[in-house]
Coordinates of C-alpha atoms in Angstrom, one line a residue:
Chain A
M1 CA -53.3 -19.0 -24.8
S2 CA -54.8 -19.3 -28.7
D3 CA -54.7 -16.0 -30.2
E4 CA -58.6 -16.7 -30.7
R5 CA -60.9 -14.8 -28.4
H6 CA -64.3 -16.9 -27.5
G7 CA -65.2 -13.6 -25.2
P8 CA -67.0 -14.1 -21.7
P9 CA -69.2 -16.8 -20.7
P10 CA -72.9 -15.5 -19.2
A11 CA -73.1 -14.4 -16.2
P12 CA -73.2 -17.6 -13.6
S13 CA -76.7 -18.0 -11.4
L14 CA -77.2 -16.5 -8.1
F15 CA -76.9 -19.9 -6.5
R16 CA -73.5 -20.6 -8.5
G17 CA -72.1 -17.3 -7.3
I18 CA -73.0 -17.5 -3.6
N19 CA -71.4 -21.3 -3.8
V20 CA -68.1 -19.7 -5.0
I21 CA -67.9 -17.2 -2.6
F22 CA -68.7 -20.0 0.1
R23 CA -66.4 -22.1 -0.8
M24 CA -63.5 -19.2 -1.3
Q25 CA -64.2 -17.7 2.5
I26 CA -64.3 -20.8 4.1
R27 CA -61.1 -21.3 2.6
R28 CA -59.8 -18.2 3.7
L29 CA -61.2 -19.0 7.3
V30 CA -59.8 -22.1 7.6
R31 CA -56.4 -21.1 6.9
G32 CA -56.4 -17.8 8.4
R33 CA -56.1 -17.1 12.3
K34 CA -59.3 -16.7 13.3
L35 CA -60.3 -20.2 12.9
R36 CA -57.6 -20.8 15.3
L37 CA -58.8 -18.1 17.9
G38 CA -61.8 -19.3 17.8
V39 CA -60.8 -23.2 18.3
I40 CA -58.8 -22.1 21.3
S41 CA -61.4 -20.2 22.7
V42 CA -64.0 -22.9 22.6
V43 CA -61.0 -25.1 23.8
L44 CA -60.3 -22.6 27.0
V45 CA -64.0 -22.6 27.8
L46 CA -64.8 -26.6 28.0
F47 CA -61.5 -27.2 29.6
A48 CA -62.5 -24.7 32.7
V49 CA -65.7 -25.8 32.5
V50 CA -65.1 -29.5 33.1
A51 CA -62.6 -29.0 35.3
A52 CA -65.2 -26.9 37.6
R53 CA -67.5 -29.8 37.4
Y54 CA -65.0 -32.5 38.0
A55 CA -63.8 -30.4 40.8
G56 CA -67.2 -30.3 42.2
A57 CA -67.5 -33.8 42.3
S58 CA -64.2 -34.6 43.6
R59 CA -65.2 -35.8 47.1
D60 CA -67.2 -39.1 47.3
V61 CA -70.4 -38.1 46.4
G62 CA -74.2 -40.6 45.5
V63 CA -74.7 -40.7 41.9
D64 CA -77.9 -38.3 42.1
R65 CA -75.9 -36.1 43.7
A66 CA -73.1 -36.7 40.7
A67 CA -75.7 -36.3 37.9
E68 CA -76.4 -33.0 39.7
I69 CA -73.4 -31.5 39.8
A70 CA -72.5 -32.3 35.6
A71 CA -76.2 -30.7 35.5
E72 CA -75.5 -27.7 37.3
A73 CA -71.8 -27.8 35.0
V74 CA -73.7 -27.8 31.8
S75 CA -76.2 -25.4 32.8
S76 CA -73.7 -23.0 34.2
G77 CA -71.1 -23.6 31.0
L78 CA -73.9 -22.9 28.6
R79 CA -75.2 -19.6 30.2
W80 CA -71.4 -17.9 30.7
G81 CA -69.3 -19.9 28.9
F82 CA -71.5 -20.3 25.6
F83 CA -74.3 -17.3 25.4
H84 CA -72.6 -15.2 27.3
L85 CA -69.0 -15.2 26.0
L86 CA -68.6 -17.7 22.8
A87 CA -71.8 -16.9 21.3
F88 CA -70.4 -13.1 20.9
L89 CA -67.2 -14.2 20.0
I90 CA -67.2 -16.6 17.5
P91 CA -69.1 -14.7 15.2
F92 CA -67.7 -11.7 15.6
L93 CA -64.2 -13.5 14.6
F94 CA -65.8 -15.3 11.5
N95 CA -68.1 -12.5 10.4
A96 CA -67.7 -8.6 11.4
Q97 CA -64.5 -8.3 9.2
A98 CA -66.2 -10.7 6.1
I99 CA -67.3 -7.7 4.4
G100 CA -65.0 -4.6 5.6
E101 CA -61.6 -6.7 5.1
E102 CA -62.5 -7.1 1.4
V103 CA -63.0 -3.3 1.6
E104 CA -60.2 -2.4 3.6
G105 CA -57.6 -5.2 2.1
R106 CA -58.7 -3.5 -1.2
T107 CA -59.4 -7.2 -2.6
F108 CA -63.1 -6.1 -3.0
S109 CA -63.0 -4.7 -6.5
Y110 CA -62.2 -8.4 -7.6
L111 CA -65.5 -9.5 -6.2
S112 CA -67.3 -6.5 -7.4
T113 CA -66.2 -6.4 -11.1
R114 CA -67.5 -9.9 -11.4
P115 CA -70.8 -10.5 -13.1
T116 CA -72.0 -12.5 -10.1
G117 CA -74.1 -9.6 -8.6
R118 CA -72.9 -8.0 -5.1
F119 CA -76.2 -10.1 -3.3
A120 CA -73.9 -13.0 -4.1
I121 CA -70.9 -11.7 -2.2
T122 CA -73.0 -11.0 1.6
V123 CA -74.7 -14.2 1.4
G124 CA -71.8 -16.1 0.7
K125 CA -69.4 -14.8 2.7
W126 CA -72.4 -14.4 5.6
L127 CA -73.0 -18.3 4.9
A128 CA -69.2 -19.1 5.4
G129 CA -69.0 -17.4 8.9
T130 CA -72.0 -19.0 9.7
V131 CA -71.7 -22.2 9.1
L132 CA -68.3 -22.4 10.7
S133 CA -69.7 -20.5 14.0
V134 CA -72.4 -22.9 14.0
G135 CA -71.0 -26.0 13.5
L136 CA -68.2 -24.9 16.1
L137 CA -71.0 -24.1 18.8
V138 CA -73.2 -26.9 18.7
G139 CA -70.2 -29.1 18.1
S140 CA -68.6 -28.1 21.4
V141 CA -72.0 -27.9 23.1
L142 CA -72.5 -31.6 22.3
V143 CA -68.7 -32.2 23.4
L144 CA -69.4 -30.3 27.1
H145 CA -72.5 -32.9 27.4
V146 CA -70.2 -36.3 26.9
A147 CA -67.5 -34.5 28.8
A148 CA -69.7 -33.7 31.8
Y149 CA -71.6 -36.6 32.2
A150 CA -68.8 -39.0 31.3
T151 CA -69.0 -41.0 34.3
E152 CA -72.5 -41.0 34.6
P153 CA -73.8 -42.8 31.7
T154 CA -77.9 -42.7 32.6
A155 CA -77.7 -38.8 32.9
L156 CA -75.7 -38.8 30.1
V157 CA -78.7 -40.2 27.7
E158 CA -81.5 -38.7 29.8
E159 CA -80.2 -35.2 29.6
I160 CA -79.1 -35.1 26.4
G161 CA -82.7 -33.5 25.1
S162 CA -81.8 -31.0 27.3
T163 CA -78.9 -30.1 26.2
L164 CA -80.2 -30.4 22.2
R165 CA -82.5 -27.5 23.1
A166 CA -80.0 -25.3 24.4
A167 CA -77.6 -26.4 21.7
G168 CA -80.5 -25.4 19.1
S169 CA -81.5 -22.3 20.9
L170 CA -77.7 -21.1 21.0
G171 CA -77.6 -22.1 16.8
L172 CA -80.1 -19.6 16.3
L173 CA -78.6 -17.4 18.3
T174 CA -75.3 -17.4 16.4
V175 CA -77.2 -17.2 13.2
F176 CA -78.1 -13.7 14.2
Y177 CA -75.3 -12.8 15.6
C178 CA -73.4 -13.8 12.6
T179 CA -75.8 -11.6 10.4
V180 CA -75.6 -8.3 13.0
C181 CA -71.4 -8.7 12.5
T182 CA -72.1 -9.0 8.5
F183 CA -74.5 -6.5 8.4
W184 CA -72.2 -3.8 10.8
G185 CA -69.2 -4.7 8.3
A186 CA -71.0 -4.1 5.6
V187 CA -72.6 -0.6 6.4
A188 CA -69.1 0.6 8.3
P189 CA -66.6 -1.4 7.3
E190 CA -63.4 0.7 8.8
G191 CA -65.4 0.5 12.2
S192 CA -67.1 -2.8 12.2
G193 CA -65.4 -4.6 14.7
I194 CA -65.9 -1.8 17.5
I195 CA -69.4 -1.1 16.1
S196 CA -70.4 -5.3 16.0
A197 CA -68.6 -5.1 20.1
L198 CA -70.7 -2.0 20.8
Y199 CA -74.1 -3.4 19.3
L200 CA -73.7 -6.9 21.1
G201 CA -72.2 -5.5 24.6
V202 CA -74.9 -3.1 24.7
I203 CA -78.2 -4.2 23.4
E204 CA -77.3 -7.9 23.3
F205 CA -75.3 -8.1 26.5
L206 CA -76.4 -5.8 28.7
F207 CA -79.7 -5.6 27.7
S208 CA -80.4 -9.4 28.6
F209 CA -79.9 -8.7 32.6
L210 CA -82.5 -5.5 32.3
P211 CA -85.7 -6.5 34.6
G212 CA -89.2 -6.5 33.0
Y213 CA -89.8 -6.3 29.0
F214 CA -86.6 -4.3 28.2
R215 CA -84.7 -7.7 28.3
C216 CA -86.3 -9.0 25.5
I217 CA -84.7 -6.4 23.0
S218 CA -82.0 -8.8 23.3
M219 CA -82.2 -11.9 21.6
S220 CA -79.7 -13.5 23.9
Y221 CA -82.8 -13.6 26.4
L222 CA -85.3 -15.0 23.9
A223 CA -82.5 -17.6 23.2
Q224 CA -81.9 -18.2 26.7
Q225 CA -85.2 -18.5 27.6
M226 CA -85.8 -21.1 24.4
G227 CA -82.9 -23.4 25.4
G228 CA -84.0 -23.9 28.9
L229 CA -81.6 -21.6 31.1
E230 CA -82.7 -20.2 34.1
K231 CA -83.6 -16.4 34.0
G232 CA -80.9 -14.2 35.8
G233 CA -79.8 -10.6 36.1
L234 CA -82.0 -8.1 37.6
M235 CA -85.8 -8.7 39.0
P236 CA -86.1 -12.3 37.2
D237 CA -88.9 -12.7 38.2
S238 CA -89.9 -9.6 36.4
A239 CA -89.0 -10.8 33.0
P240 CA -91.9 -12.3 30.5
D241 CA -91.4 -15.9 30.0
I242 CA -90.5 -16.7 26.0
P243 CA -92.2 -19.8 24.5
V244 CA -90.2 -21.3 21.7
E245 CA -93.2 -20.6 18.8
I246 CA -92.5 -16.3 19.6
G247 CA -89.4 -17.0 19.8
V248 CA -87.9 -18.5 17.3
P249 CA -90.1 -16.2 14.5
V250 CA -88.8 -13.0 16.2
I251 CA -85.0 -14.2 16.1
A252 CA -85.7 -15.3 12.3
L253 CA -87.3 -12.5 11.3
M254 CA -84.4 -10.3 12.6
T255 CA -81.8 -12.6 11.3
L256 CA -83.9 -12.0 7.9
I257 CA -83.8 -8.2 8.4
F258 CA -80.3 -7.8 9.4
L259 CA -79.3 -9.7 5.9
G260 CA -81.4 -7.9 3.7
F261 CA -80.2 -4.4 4.9
A262 CA -76.9 -6.1 4.7
A263 CA -77.4 -6.8 1.3
L264 CA -78.9 -3.9 0.1
V265 CA -75.9 -1.8 1.6
V266 CA -73.5 -3.7 -0.2
Q267 CA -75.4 -3.2 -3.3
V268 CA -76.0 0.5 -3.3
S269 CA -72.0 1.4 -1.6
E270 CA -68.9 2.6 -3.3
Y271 CA -66.8 1.8 -0.5
R272 CA -63.6 3.2 -0.5
F273 CA -63.4 3.7 -3.9
N274 CA -65.4 6.8 -3.3
R275 CA -62.1 8.2 -2.5
A276 CA -59.8 10.5 -4.1
Chain B
M1 CA -72.8 -9.0 -29.4
T2 CA -71.9 -5.6 -29.1
E3 CA -68.6 -4.3 -30.3
A4 CA -66.0 -3.7 -27.4
S5 CA -66.0 -0.4 -26.5
I6 CA -65.7 2.1 -24.0
R7 CA -67.8 5.6 -24.4
T8 CA -68.4 8.0 -21.6
V9 CA -70.5 11.5 -22.2
R10 CA -70.0 14.2 -19.8
L11 CA -68.4 12.0 -17.1
S12 CA -68.1 13.6 -14.0
K13 CA -67.1 12.5 -10.4
W14 CA -66.3 14.7 -7.1
Y15 CA -65.5 13.3 -3.8
G16 CA -66.9 15.7 -1.1
K17 CA -66.0 19.2 -2.8
V18 CA -62.7 17.8 -4.4
T19 CA -63.5 17.3 -8.4
A20 CA -61.8 14.2 -9.7
L21 CA -63.1 13.9 -12.9
Q22 CA -64.6 16.6 -15.0
E23 CA -67.2 16.7 -18.1
V24 CA -65.1 13.8 -19.6
S25 CA -66.4 12.3 -23.0
L26 CA -64.8 10.0 -25.2
H27 CA -65.1 6.9 -27.0
L28 CA -62.7 4.1 -27.3
G29 CA -62.6 1.2 -29.5
P30 CA -60.5 -2.1 -29.7
G31 CA -56.9 -1.3 -29.2
V32 CA -54.5 -0.5 -26.5
W33 CA -54.7 2.9 -25.1
G34 CA -52.5 4.4 -22.5
L35 CA -53.8 6.6 -19.9
L36 CA -51.5 9.4 -18.7
G37 CA -51.6 11.9 -16.1
P38 CA -50.0 12.6 -13.4
N39 CA -50.4 11.5 -9.7
G40 CA -53.6 12.7 -8.2
S41 CA -54.7 13.5 -11.7
G42 CA -57.9 11.4 -12.2
K43 CA -57.1 8.6 -13.5
T44 CA -57.8 5.6 -10.9
T45 CA -60.9 7.1 -10.9
F46 CA -61.6 7.1 -14.6
L47 CA -60.6 3.1 -14.5
R48 CA -63.1 2.6 -11.5
L49 CA -66.3 4.2 -13.1
V50 CA -65.8 2.4 -16.4
A51 CA -65.1 -0.9 -14.0
G52 CA -68.4 -0.4 -12.3
Q53 CA -66.8 0.5 -9.1
L54 CA -68.2 4.2 -8.8
K55 CA -71.3 5.4 -9.7
P56 CA -71.2 9.0 -11.9
A57 CA -71.9 12.2 -10.1
L58 CA -73.0 13.5 -13.4
G59 CA -73.0 12.4 -17.2
E60 CA -72.6 8.9 -18.4
V61 CA -70.2 5.7 -18.7
Q62 CA -70.9 2.7 -20.9
V63 CA -69.1 -0.5 -21.6
C64 CA -70.3 -2.3 -24.7
G65 CA -73.1 -0.2 -24.4
H66 CA -74.2 -0.9 -21.0
R67 CA -73.8 0.8 -18.2
P68 CA -71.1 -0.9 -15.7
F69 CA -72.0 -0.5 -12.0
G70 CA -74.2 -3.4 -10.9
N71 CA -74.7 -4.4 -14.3
P72 CA -74.0 -7.9 -15.1
E73 CA -74.1 -7.9 -18.7
A74 CA -71.4 -5.2 -18.6
L75 CA -69.1 -6.6 -15.9
R76 CA -69.2 -9.7 -17.4
R77 CA -66.9 -8.0 -20.1
I78 CA -64.6 -5.8 -18.1
G79 CA -61.4 -7.1 -16.7
L80 CA -59.9 -5.4 -14.1
C81 CA -56.4 -5.0 -12.7
P82 CA -56.4 -3.0 -9.8
E83 CA -53.7 -0.4 -8.5
A84 CA -53.6 -1.9 -5.2
D85 CA -51.1 -4.3 -4.4
A86 CA -54.0 -6.8 -2.7
L87 CA -54.5 -10.2 -3.2
Y88 CA -55.8 -13.4 -1.4
D89 CA -53.2 -14.1 0.3
E90 CA -54.3 -17.0 2.0
L91 CA -55.3 -18.6 -1.5
T92 CA -53.1 -19.8 -3.8
A93 CA -52.4 -18.5 -7.4
V94 CA -54.7 -21.4 -9.4
E95 CA -57.1 -21.3 -6.6
M96 CA -57.6 -17.7 -6.6
V97 CA -58.2 -17.1 -10.2
T98 CA -60.0 -20.5 -10.6
S99 CA -62.9 -19.0 -8.3
L100 CA -62.4 -15.7 -9.7
A101 CA -63.2 -17.4 -13.5
E102 CA -66.1 -19.2 -12.0
L103 CA -67.5 -15.9 -10.8
S104 CA -67.3 -15.0 -14.3
G105 CA -69.5 -17.5 -15.3
Y106 CA -67.5 -20.9 -16.0
D107 CA -68.0 -24.1 -14.7
K108 CA -65.4 -25.5 -12.3
G109 CA -63.5 -27.6 -14.3
E110 CA -63.2 -24.8 -17.2
A111 CA -62.8 -22.5 -14.6
K112 CA -59.4 -24.3 -13.4
E113 CA -58.3 -25.1 -16.8
R114 CA -58.6 -21.5 -17.7
A115 CA -56.9 -20.3 -14.8
I116 CA -53.9 -22.5 -15.6
E117 CA -53.8 -21.0 -18.9
A118 CA -54.1 -17.4 -17.5
L119 CA -51.4 -18.2 -15.0
K120 CA -48.8 -19.7 -17.4
S121 CA -49.4 -16.5 -20.0
F122 CA -47.9 -14.5 -17.1
G123 CA -45.5 -17.2 -16.4
L124 CA -46.5 -18.3 -13.3
E125 CA -46.5 -21.9 -14.1
E126 CA -44.2 -22.5 -11.3
A127 CA -45.3 -20.6 -8.7
M128 CA -49.5 -21.2 -9.6
D129 CA -49.9 -23.8 -6.6
R130 CA -48.2 -21.7 -3.9
R131 CA -50.1 -19.5 -1.9
I132 CA -50.3 -15.9 -2.7
G133 CA -48.5 -14.4 0.5
G134 CA -45.3 -15.7 -0.3
Y135 CA -45.2 -14.0 -3.5
S136 CA -42.8 -11.3 -5.1
R137 CA -44.2 -8.2 -6.2
G138 CA -44.1 -9.3 -9.4
M139 CA -45.3 -12.4 -9.1
R140 CA -48.5 -11.0 -7.4
Q141 CA -48.6 -8.5 -10.5
R142 CA -49.0 -11.3 -12.6
A143 CA -51.4 -13.0 -11.0
K144 CA -53.3 -10.0 -10.6
L145 CA -53.0 -9.6 -14.6
A146 CA -53.9 -13.1 -14.9
Q147 CA -57.4 -13.1 -12.9
A148 CA -58.3 -9.8 -15.0
V149 CA -58.1 -11.9 -17.8
V150 CA -58.7 -15.2 -17.3
H151 CA -62.4 -14.9 -18.4
D152 CA -61.6 -13.2 -22.2
P153 CA -62.8 -10.0 -21.5
D154 CA -63.6 -7.7 -24.1
V155 CA -62.7 -4.4 -21.9
I156 CA -59.4 -4.8 -20.1
L157 CA -58.6 -2.1 -17.7
L158 CA -55.0 -2.2 -16.2
D159 CA -54.0 0.7 -13.5
E160 CA -50.3 0.7 -13.2
P161 CA -49.8 -3.2 -14.6
L162 CA -46.3 -3.0 -14.8
T163 CA -45.2 -1.7 -10.9
G164 CA -42.8 -4.3 -9.3
T165 CA -41.9 -6.4 -12.4
D166 CA -38.6 -6.9 -13.7
P167 CA -37.5 -6.4 -17.6
V168 CA -38.4 -10.1 -18.6
S169 CA -41.6 -10.1 -16.8
R170 CA -42.6 -6.8 -18.5
Q171 CA -42.0 -7.9 -21.4
T172 CA -44.4 -11.1 -21.4
I173 CA -46.9 -8.8 -20.0
L174 CA -46.9 -6.4 -22.6
K175 CA -46.7 -9.0 -25.2
E176 CA -50.0 -10.7 -23.5
I177 CA -51.5 -6.9 -23.6
R178 CA -50.8 -6.6 -27.1
R179 CA -51.8 -10.0 -28.0
R180 CA -55.3 -9.4 -26.8
A181 CA -55.7 -5.9 -28.0
D182 CA -55.0 -7.6 -31.6
A183 CA -57.5 -10.3 -30.8
G184 CA -60.6 -7.4 -30.5
A185 CA -60.2 -6.3 -27.0
V186 CA -60.2 -2.3 -25.5
V187 CA -56.9 -2.2 -23.4
L188 CA -57.3 0.4 -21.3
F189 CA -53.8 1.2 -19.3
S190 CA -52.8 4.0 -16.8
T191 CA -49.3 4.8 -16.0
H192 CA -47.2 7.7 -14.9
V193 CA -44.1 5.7 -16.6
L194 CA -44.0 7.0 -20.3
P195 CA -41.8 4.6 -21.5
E196 CA -44.3 1.9 -20.5
V197 CA -47.0 3.6 -22.9
E198 CA -44.6 4.0 -25.6
A199 CA -43.5 0.8 -25.7
L200 CA -47.4 -0.5 -26.1
T201 CA -48.9 2.2 -28.0
D202 CA -49.2 5.5 -29.7
Q203 CA -52.9 6.0 -28.8
V204 CA -53.2 8.0 -25.5
L205 CA -55.2 9.5 -23.2
L206 CA -54.0 12.8 -21.3
I207 CA -56.1 14.0 -18.3
A208 CA -55.0 16.4 -16.0
R209 CA -56.9 18.3 -12.9
G210 CA -59.8 15.8 -13.7
Q211 CA -60.1 16.9 -17.2
L212 CA -59.5 15.1 -20.3
V213 CA -56.9 17.4 -21.8
A214 CA -56.3 15.1 -25.2
Q215 CA -57.1 12.3 -26.7
G216 CA -55.8 10.4 -29.9
R217 CA -51.9 9.4 -31.6
V218 CA -48.8 11.1 -29.8
H219 CA -47.4 12.8 -33.4
E220 CA -51.2 14.3 -34.3
I221 CA -51.5 15.4 -30.5
R222 CA -48.2 17.1 -31.0
G223 CA -49.3 18.6 -34.4
L224 CA -52.1 20.2 -33.0
L225 CA -50.2 22.0 -30.2
E226 CA -49.9 25.3 -31.7
E227 CA -48.1 27.6 -28.7
H228 CA -44.6 24.9 -29.1
P229 CA -43.0 25.2 -31.9
H230 CA -41.6 21.7 -33.0
H231 CA -38.0 21.5 -32.1
V232 CA -35.5 20.1 -34.6
R233 CA -31.7 19.4 -33.5
V234 CA -29.0 18.9 -35.9
E235 CA -25.3 17.9 -35.1
C236 CA -22.7 18.7 -37.7
D237 CA -19.7 20.1 -38.0
R238 CA -20.8 24.0 -39.2
P239 CA -23.7 24.8 -37.2
R240 CA -23.5 28.6 -37.5
E241 CA -23.6 28.2 -41.8
L242 CA -26.5 25.7 -41.7
A243 CA -28.5 28.3 -39.3
A244 CA -27.4 31.1 -41.6
H245 CA -28.5 29.4 -44.7
L246 CA -32.0 28.5 -43.0
V247 CA -32.8 31.6 -41.2
S248 CA -35.0 32.5 -44.3
V249 CA -36.8 29.9 -44.4
E250 CA -40.5 30.3 -43.5
G251 CA -41.6 28.4 -40.3
I252 CA -38.7 28.9 -38.4
V253 CA -38.8 30.8 -35.8
G254 CA -35.6 30.5 -33.4
V255 CA -32.2 28.7 -33.5
K256 CA -30.1 27.4 -30.6
F257 CA -26.2 26.3 -30.5
A258 CA -24.7 24.2 -28.9
P259 CA -21.0 23.0 -28.6
Q260 CA -21.6 20.2 -31.7
G261 CA -24.9 21.5 -33.4
A262 CA -27.8 23.8 -33.6
E263 CA -31.6 23.7 -32.6
F264 CA -34.0 25.0 -34.4
M265 CA -37.5 25.8 -33.5
S266 CA -40.0 25.4 -36.4
W267 CA -44.0 25.6 -37.3
D268 CA -43.4 23.4 -40.2
P269 CA -41.2 20.6 -39.5
D270 CA -41.9 18.7 -42.7
A271 CA -40.6 22.1 -44.8
T272 CA -37.5 22.4 -42.0
Y273 CA -36.4 18.9 -42.7
T274 CA -36.6 19.5 -46.4
A275 CA -34.6 23.0 -46.3
I276 CA -32.0 21.1 -43.8
A277 CA -31.7 18.3 -46.3
D278 CA -31.0 20.8 -49.3
A279 CA -28.8 22.9 -46.6
V280 CA -26.7 20.1 -46.2
V281 CA -26.3 18.8 -49.8
G282 CA -26.0 22.4 -50.7
L283 CA -23.3 23.3 -48.6
G284 CA -21.3 20.0 -47.7
I285 CA -21.9 20.2 -43.8
D286 CA -21.1 17.0 -42.5
V287 CA -24.0 15.9 -40.3
W288 CA -23.6 13.3 -37.5
S289 CA -27.5 13.5 -36.5
I290 CA -31.1 14.8 -36.7
T291 CA -33.4 14.3 -34.0
S292 CA -36.5 16.2 -32.5
P293 CA -36.4 16.2 -28.9
D294 CA -39.7 17.3 -28.1
A295 CA -41.5 15.1 -30.8
D296 CA -42.1 12.2 -27.6
L297 CA -44.7 11.5 -25.5
E298 CA -42.8 12.8 -22.7
S299 CA -42.6 16.5 -23.9
L300 CA -46.2 16.1 -25.1
F301 CA -47.0 14.9 -22.0
H302 CA -45.5 17.9 -20.0
Y303 CA -46.7 20.3 -22.6
L304 CA -50.1 19.3 -21.9
V305 CA -49.8 19.3 -18.2
E306 CA -48.2 22.5 -18.0
R307 CA -51.0 24.0 -20.1
S308 CA -53.7 22.7 -18.3
T309 CA -52.2 24.0 -15.0
A310 CA -51.5 27.4 -16.0
G311 CA -55.2 28.1 -17.4
A312 CA -57.3 25.8 -14.9
G313 CA -58.5 25.9 -11.7
T314 CA -60.1 22.7 -10.2
G315 CA -63.8 22.4 -9.1
A316 CA -66.8 24.4 -10.8
D317 CA -64.2 27.1 -11.2
A318 CA -62.3 25.2 -13.9
G319 CA -61.7 26.4 -17.5
V320 CA -62.8 24.1 -19.8
G321 CA -62.9 24.2 -23.7
G322 CA -60.8 26.7 -25.2
A323 CA -59.2 26.0 -28.4
R324 CA -60.2 22.6 -29.9
R325 CA -59.1 21.6 -33.0
I326 CA -60.7 17.9 -34.4
A327 CA -58.9 16.0 -36.9
S328 CA -59.3 12.8 -38.2
G329 CA -57.6 9.4 -37.7
Q330 CA -58.2 6.1 -37.9
G331 CA -62.3 6.9 -36.5
Y332 CA -61.2 8.5 -33.4
Q333 CA -61.2 12.3 -32.0
Q334 CA -57.9 13.6 -32.0
Q335 CA -58.6 16.9 -29.6
I336 CA -57.0 19.6 -27.2
Q337 CA -58.7 21.7 -25.1
A338 CA -56.8 24.6 -23.7
P339 CA -58.6 25.7 -20.7
G340 CA -59.0 29.6 -20.9
G341 CA -59.1 30.3 -24.5
S342 CA -61.7 31.1 -26.6
Q343 CA -63.8 27.7 -28.3

């Protein structure tokens, strides 16, 4: 290095800061164990659903019945494999520790002593986990559709609309869950895993089975409704129908609220530096 | 652009009921400063406050004229090498340092150039494309240092920067730190290994029990310690004869004999050295060595820590102030605070 000192450059823009944090986080996720775990989970679910679908159609059935079996398999797979399992697991894997692992791993100081600003740290990390989660889940839904209808080309085309609708609402729900996990990771980095799991398990999973308006507390129920899935749980007829024009703004607003609070918490926290 | 500086005014920080730092006021200009103190004395808390990772409970800290917590204008001028052995193990060193340089404001191309240059300056050119997870402790330390200086900061904060390094890389690191200080940066590095400081600078801050007990050049601080007379050890062939000759010299307050010499305690070391020289010539004594065993940093450190511990409690009851003498030197304040004394 030359002996002349030029001094530090001006602080980068918010967008550039987010972009750098996003790339760093994607690289870490792709090279770490979490992505592998996520892919394995998705493959297992896909394998189970597709295996069940073709086991059900192993007898010599007519074309209509075969298409029905495929539709049932996709519907059940979406409900139990995706909305009730992977939609929780994948965001949890990619986002619950996004802030927490930096704080607990003591690498947060490398980012927080840069002029980028902590807002960029929060948003960049959230975005990386969210893009990977949504990509993995929505991509898997499409794979499920193709695999389930592989032997029924007419139904494969005809049913793509309803599958895309379900994939869209699953994507929106995934964005929300990623935000929730990021939020709890920011609020309680040391216990982000358990708190996120509790929140998702109680508020999102259990509440989606309650009767009446109680289940509207769960964004999972709203997303399932928008995705065209049938109502299940306790006294399903007592639960209100949720149209897309209500469901989308509600989930989007909740996402923004959680993201805003996550950014605020990261902005003002001293985290574990605040220890003797 | 304001000059590189660190300024604190009555800076205090506590964790619950524990006082980590109490009313530290100082001003540091360009150069290397050793931040000394026993474990748990408040060194790391002080560095974290300066680095903008903590907010002061009371008082104020400014880096180049700006408060650092959450302030991009201050943060862009700070480079921090934290103590913890924590890095992004999934990334290569060049990826990590490039990303952090980008976060400091460089575009991608320039950031990578600077990252490579910084890593090379710390001797990591061979390993920079390998993942950090496979690095040795010393290599990890050098990667941490490279990210701390990649953006040419005005204020470089190094928390135990030589931990785990071998003698060769230690020399490389010390040379690089010195070079940056010579170029106008404020380098503040904390350690409890005193020879590390002596190898780099004679400007020190001593923190004990959360209080700044001394600041300045080692020999000047030593000169201000009034309760400890200076020790002058003379190894010679006739120590008793020498002692008998010197015992009436003003300032000498005691003498101890060793098998091959004598150790004089004196309030006036300059006069003592002169008297020894006169006596040696006058009496024809053979002298093998003359040393000052308590003039090094280690002795000073122990005196000051002992002094602080003897009089101070922690927290709100801690005695602050006491005898304070100010001497000028290089524009910095030399001060000693003796707990429990009168101001």
